């Protein structure tokens, strides 16, 4: 096994390229280098890491999703399902690298592509003057027989092939070599200039036709400044300090390792070492700077492992080892699995919150500026669960909520409503959805208020701090002008947006059944700017032409377009909802705080209706009409999330289903389908955990047929898991929200009545 953690010597090539070779014979020299090193340089912040890294590791161990290739006979290139194979035994940074195997023959050709990972709301912005990559070959390769390299940007402008035979010497066998290619040596070959900051992909292709099988292991492709990331520097610097306070905690199938952050402006990442016997520590993974936790999925219970951590700088020099921390996995009960799930997802809102605002990040990794108001409300409800479960202390919860309120009180508001997105650093609106969305967003505001009102009732103690929180939340609540978003007394529905520049230009009416029920409930409940209760029936449940057109327009179905549905799907009757019910977040966002058990309006008991939507979703995945890989009674949950191609509101119909499962769908349905949701949890964790489970619990989505697992977590998806699991277990968030004095009078005004035989228990399925 060869890795970054071998010892090293250094070899200089031409001025455009530096080749760094690792040689196991020079142990003492490498240790000397670790001690002396180079002077500190600019830090890689969590977001900055992705302004440099093109490839570091593959989530999947067989082939890399973000790669492709093709060959023309008689040349060949090895591919698995159209992508580059992943090597899990030979790597520079653990746990894997890319394996490029080819044969270049006259008359043929081959090409492979490694794409930069794309993230929603984050445009590529690669920074640096040099392209780096680490290479290893089991056999010597003459420089003239190395592949050519071409670069392509987001606009599909590209460079001419760059031959490596003039850039480096022959590649020796069984040594890691870092190629350093100055970007100004890549000449544009497209009709528009190639933009390295907008790098989309790195291409490798056929060079000389030597008709010889070749293998090249490629790892750590990145763009960086040569002056800052040089592995050899004439300056003398102190090494990075080793991580302190390393702790390990075992769970059912994984061990969670955490440590205190290393405060050094040259930190790039952490290297995690594991020993299964207390000695011979082996590298198992890396973690980016800014995240001080690592999830080591061992795959079985009854395993003991020990860990040591090293800090790594931009030139891949490592600190000394940390102290050792060890723990063991053990079989967890179902109740313990739920606590494990909640605690992991809660960390997204605790450890992953915006450092200045304290509010929720849109996605991690992502754009570190973007704070969504709705997901911040969800995060506040998760904060309440975290305090009640003992994940943090009550004092810590109060401090974090105070930080969030400090932020919310100074950001722009539009007749009391917050915008959809805020800049966590500047407290200004961020126009993520375009220039017309530069005002208030009433739905996001209602999600935020759902969380704030829950916290108002939970932090209701006699202390001055808690009384202050109650007062401040009440002031924010009373300042929302819900009636303004009716536009005029004659309008029969609320509108989603208003802008001081564009007025009602977006003109998006709020029509159910979808995620916006809570907006009507809070608008009617408002003590200062209430709308009439009959707007619930003309707006949310309206049957006007506009309402019917709205429902059929987004769903493509006339079933349920008049709010009532009444059809049966997979033997399950749906009272309310369009088509087969839509994505599962319809049953979650408004019902994280609103407890609909045992009550009904003119149309349905919404707890029962939501349960039926979840059961239809489950039954659809069991039937699997699209024949997608993995679907079944344990692998289900169609709801909105990013997928391989972008954002899609995945739902149980062939038009809205592409084989992508979003774990929050099934896991946030615990109150409705406890047994089926528990089966999904065990499948996601125990069967897919090596690819799906991370520091914040399950990754956002996956598609088994396409071998794709999301590289991100989302603020809208982790909190519903925390909250709805808690509602299933204790009803805590329901109790807190419903205890607000404005809620019951609102339900009375609308006409909600108690069911004659209220069933408040979950389904037995």
mmCIF file of C-alpha atoms in Angstrom, residues 274-400:
data_model
loop_
_atom_site.group_PDB
_atom_site.id
_atom_site.type_symbol
_atom_site.label_atom_id
_atom_site.label_comp_id
_atom_site.label_asym_id
_atom_site.label_seq_id
_atom_site.Cartn_x
_atom_site.Cartn_y
_atom_site.Cartn_z
ATOM 1 C CA UNK A 274 -6.672 3.850 12.253
ATOM 2 C CA UNK A 275 -5.273 0.823 14.047
ATOM 3 C CA UNK A 276 -7.283 -2.336 14.667
ATOM 4 C CA UNK A 277 -4.767 -3.673 17.175
ATOM 5 C CA UNK A 278 -3.293 -0.646 18.880
ATOM 6 C CA UNK A 279 -0.228 -0.461 16.627
ATOM 7 C CA UNK A 280 0.594 -0.159 12.918
ATOM 8 C CA UNK A 281 -1.701 2.797 12.260
ATOM 9 C CA UNK A 282 -2.869 2.970 8.635
ATOM 10 C CA UNK A 283 -4.362 5.972 6.780
ATOM 11 C CA UNK A 284 -8.105 5.619 6.241
ATOM 12 C CA UNK A 285 -9.357 9.062 5.231
ATOM 13 C CA UNK A 286 -9.022 12.816 5.161
ATOM 14 C CA UNK A 287 -11.201 15.661 6.385
ATOM 15 C CA UNK A 288 -11.225 19.202 5.020
ATOM 16 C CA UNK A 289 -10.159 22.145 7.145
ATOM 17 C CA UNK A 290 -13.126 23.581 9.022
ATOM 18 C CA UNK A 291 -14.687 20.203 9.873
ATOM 19 C CA UNK A 292 -13.175 18.626 12.965
ATOM 20 C CA UNK A 293 -14.907 15.278 12.832
ATOM 21 C CA UNK A 294 -14.585 12.077 10.853
ATOM 22 C CA UNK A 295 -16.964 9.163 10.452
ATOM 23 C CA UNK A 296 -15.235 5.810 10.109
ATOM 24 C CA UNK A 297 -17.789 3.295 8.913
ATOM 25 C CA UNK A 298 -16.540 -0.161 9.923
ATOM 26 C CA UNK A 299 -19.594 -2.088 8.775
ATOM 27 C CA UNK A 300 -20.161 -4.319 11.792
ATOM 28 C CA UNK A 301 -20.582 -4.232 15.543
ATOM 29 C CA UNK A 302 -18.165 -5.602 18.093
ATOM 30 C CA UNK A 303 -15.102 -3.953 16.523
ATOM 31 C CA UNK A 304 -12.498 -1.936 18.461
ATOM 32 C CA UNK A 305 -10.354 0.640 16.687
ATOM 33 C CA UNK A 306 -7.831 3.279 17.715
ATOM 34 C CA UNK A 307 -7.225 6.586 15.918
ATOM 35 C CA UNK A 308 -4.535 9.222 15.525
ATOM 36 C CA UNK A 309 -4.894 12.455 13.545
ATOM 37 C CA UNK A 310 -2.407 14.608 11.679
ATOM 38 C CA UNK A 311 -2.868 18.112 10.292
ATOM 39 C CA UNK A 312 -1.855 18.528 6.619
ATOM 40 C CA UNK A 313 -0.837 21.755 4.884
ATOM 41 C CA UNK A 314 -1.269 22.816 1.253
ATOM 42 C CA UNK A 315 2.025 21.209 0.285
ATOM 43 C CA UNK A 316 0.923 17.926 1.908
ATOM 44 C CA UNK A 317 3.347 18.203 4.813
ATOM 45 C CA UNK A 318 1.948 16.639 7.963
ATOM 46 C CA UNK A 319 2.083 17.511 11.612
ATOM 47 C CA UNK A 320 3.163 15.095 14.257
ATOM 48 C CA UNK A 321 0.598 12.538 15.349
ATOM 49 C CA UNK A 322 -2.098 13.414 17.829
ATOM 50 C CA UNK A 323 -2.627 11.333 20.906
ATOM 51 C CA UNK A 324 -4.538 8.074 20.517
ATOM 52 C CA UNK A 325 -8.297 7.729 20.997
ATOM 53 C CA UNK A 326 -10.107 4.404 20.753
ATOM 54 C CA UNK A 327 -13.636 3.046 20.897
ATOM 55 C CA UNK A 328 -15.745 0.048 19.889
ATOM 56 C CA UNK A 329 -18.876 -0.491 17.858
ATOM 57 C CA UNK A 330 -21.783 -2.335 19.438
ATOM 58 C CA UNK A 331 -25.224 -3.431 18.363
ATOM 59 C CA UNK A 332 -27.707 -0.646 19.095
ATOM 60 C CA UNK A 333 -31.377 -1.013 19.912
ATOM 61 C CA UNK A 334 -33.931 0.673 17.689
ATOM 62 C CA UNK A 335 -34.299 3.455 20.226
ATOM 63 C CA UNK A 336 -30.537 3.975 20.327
ATOM 64 C CA UNK A 337 -30.417 4.061 16.533
ATOM 65 C CA UNK A 338 -32.941 6.901 16.559
ATOM 66 C CA UNK A 339 -30.828 8.867 19.024
ATOM 67 C CA UNK A 340 -27.751 8.243 16.877
ATOM 68 C CA UNK A 341 -29.633 9.506 13.809
ATOM 69 C CA UNK A 342 -30.922 12.624 15.543
ATOM 70 C CA UNK A 343 -27.560 13.506 17.050
ATOM 71 C CA UNK A 344 -25.723 13.173 13.739
ATOM 72 C CA UNK A 345 -28.269 15.278 11.820
ATOM 73 C CA UNK A 346 -28.365 17.825 14.648
ATOM 74 C CA UNK A 347 -24.646 18.508 14.143
ATOM 75 C CA UNK A 348 -25.471 20.137 10.818
ATOM 76 C CA UNK A 349 -27.145 22.965 12.750
ATOM 77 C CA UNK A 350 -24.700 23.027 15.631
ATOM 78 C CA UNK A 351 -21.225 22.405 14.229
ATOM 79 C CA UNK A 352 -22.139 23.329 10.655
ATOM 80 C CA UNK A 353 -23.995 26.584 11.369
ATOM 81 C CA UNK A 354 -22.848 29.878 9.910
ATOM 82 C CA UNK A 355 -19.993 31.150 12.113
ATOM 83 C CA UNK A 356 -21.272 34.742 12.297
ATOM 84 C CA UNK A 357 -25.045 34.428 11.994
ATOM 85 C CA UNK A 358 -25.400 31.146 13.890
ATOM 86 C CA UNK A 359 -28.092 30.340 11.318
ATOM 87 C CA UNK A 360 -28.443 27.361 8.987
ATOM 88 C CA UNK A 361 -26.253 26.921 5.922
ATOM 89 C CA UNK A 362 -28.031 26.201 2.643
ATOM 90 C CA UNK A 363 -25.840 23.181 1.954
ATOM 91 C CA UNK A 364 -22.508 21.775 3.127
ATOM 92 C CA UNK A 365 -20.228 21.928 1.257
ATOM 93 C CA UNK A 366 -21.499 24.924 -0.644
ATOM 94 C CA UNK A 367 -21.416 28.694 -0.700
ATOM 95 C CA UNK A 368 -20.512 29.653 2.862
ATOM 96 C CA UNK A 369 -22.338 32.969 2.588
ATOM 97 C CA UNK A 370 -25.839 31.630 1.921
ATOM 98 C CA UNK A 371 -28.214 31.428 4.888
ATOM 99 C CA UNK A 372 -31.799 30.311 4.061
ATOM 100 C CA UNK A 373 -34.468 31.720 6.356
ATOM 101 C CA UNK A 374 -36.799 28.729 6.199
ATOM 102 C CA UNK A 375 -34.111 26.171 6.938
ATOM 103 C CA UNK A 376 -32.979 28.410 9.798
ATOM 104 C CA UNK A 377 -36.445 27.997 11.305
ATOM 105 C CA UNK A 378 -36.106 24.252 10.909
ATOM 106 C CA UNK A 379 -32.673 24.457 12.508
ATOM 107 C CA UNK A 380 -34.136 26.280 15.516
ATOM 108 C CA UNK A 381 -36.557 23.399 16.035
ATOM 109 C CA UNK A 382 -33.604 21.004 15.781
ATOM 110 C CA UNK A 383 -31.838 23.164 18.377
ATOM 111 C CA UNK A 384 -34.723 22.586 20.779
ATOM 112 C CA UNK A 385 -34.433 18.839 20.240
ATOM 113 C CA UNK A 386 -30.677 19.040 20.773
ATOM 114 C CA UNK A 387 -31.138 20.698 24.144
ATOM 115 C CA UNK A 388 -33.885 18.332 25.228
ATOM 116 C CA UNK A 389 -31.875 15.268 24.188
ATOM 117 C CA UNK A 390 -28.767 16.530 25.958
ATOM 118 C CA UNK A 391 -26.684 16.880 22.807
ATOM 119 C CA UNK A 392 -25.914 20.394 24.060
ATOM 120 C CA UNK A 393 -26.704 22.181 27.312
ATOM 121 C CA UNK A 394 -29.626 24.530 27.779
ATOM 122 C CA UNK A 395 -27.143 27.376 28.214
ATOM 123 C CA UNK A 396 -25.549 26.541 24.878
ATOM 124 C CA UNK A 397 -28.959 26.482 23.228
ATOM 125 C CA UNK A 398 -29.805 29.887 24.675
ATOM 126 C CA UNK A 399 -26.501 31.314 23.477
ATOM 127 C CA UNK A 400 -27.007 30.009 19.943
#
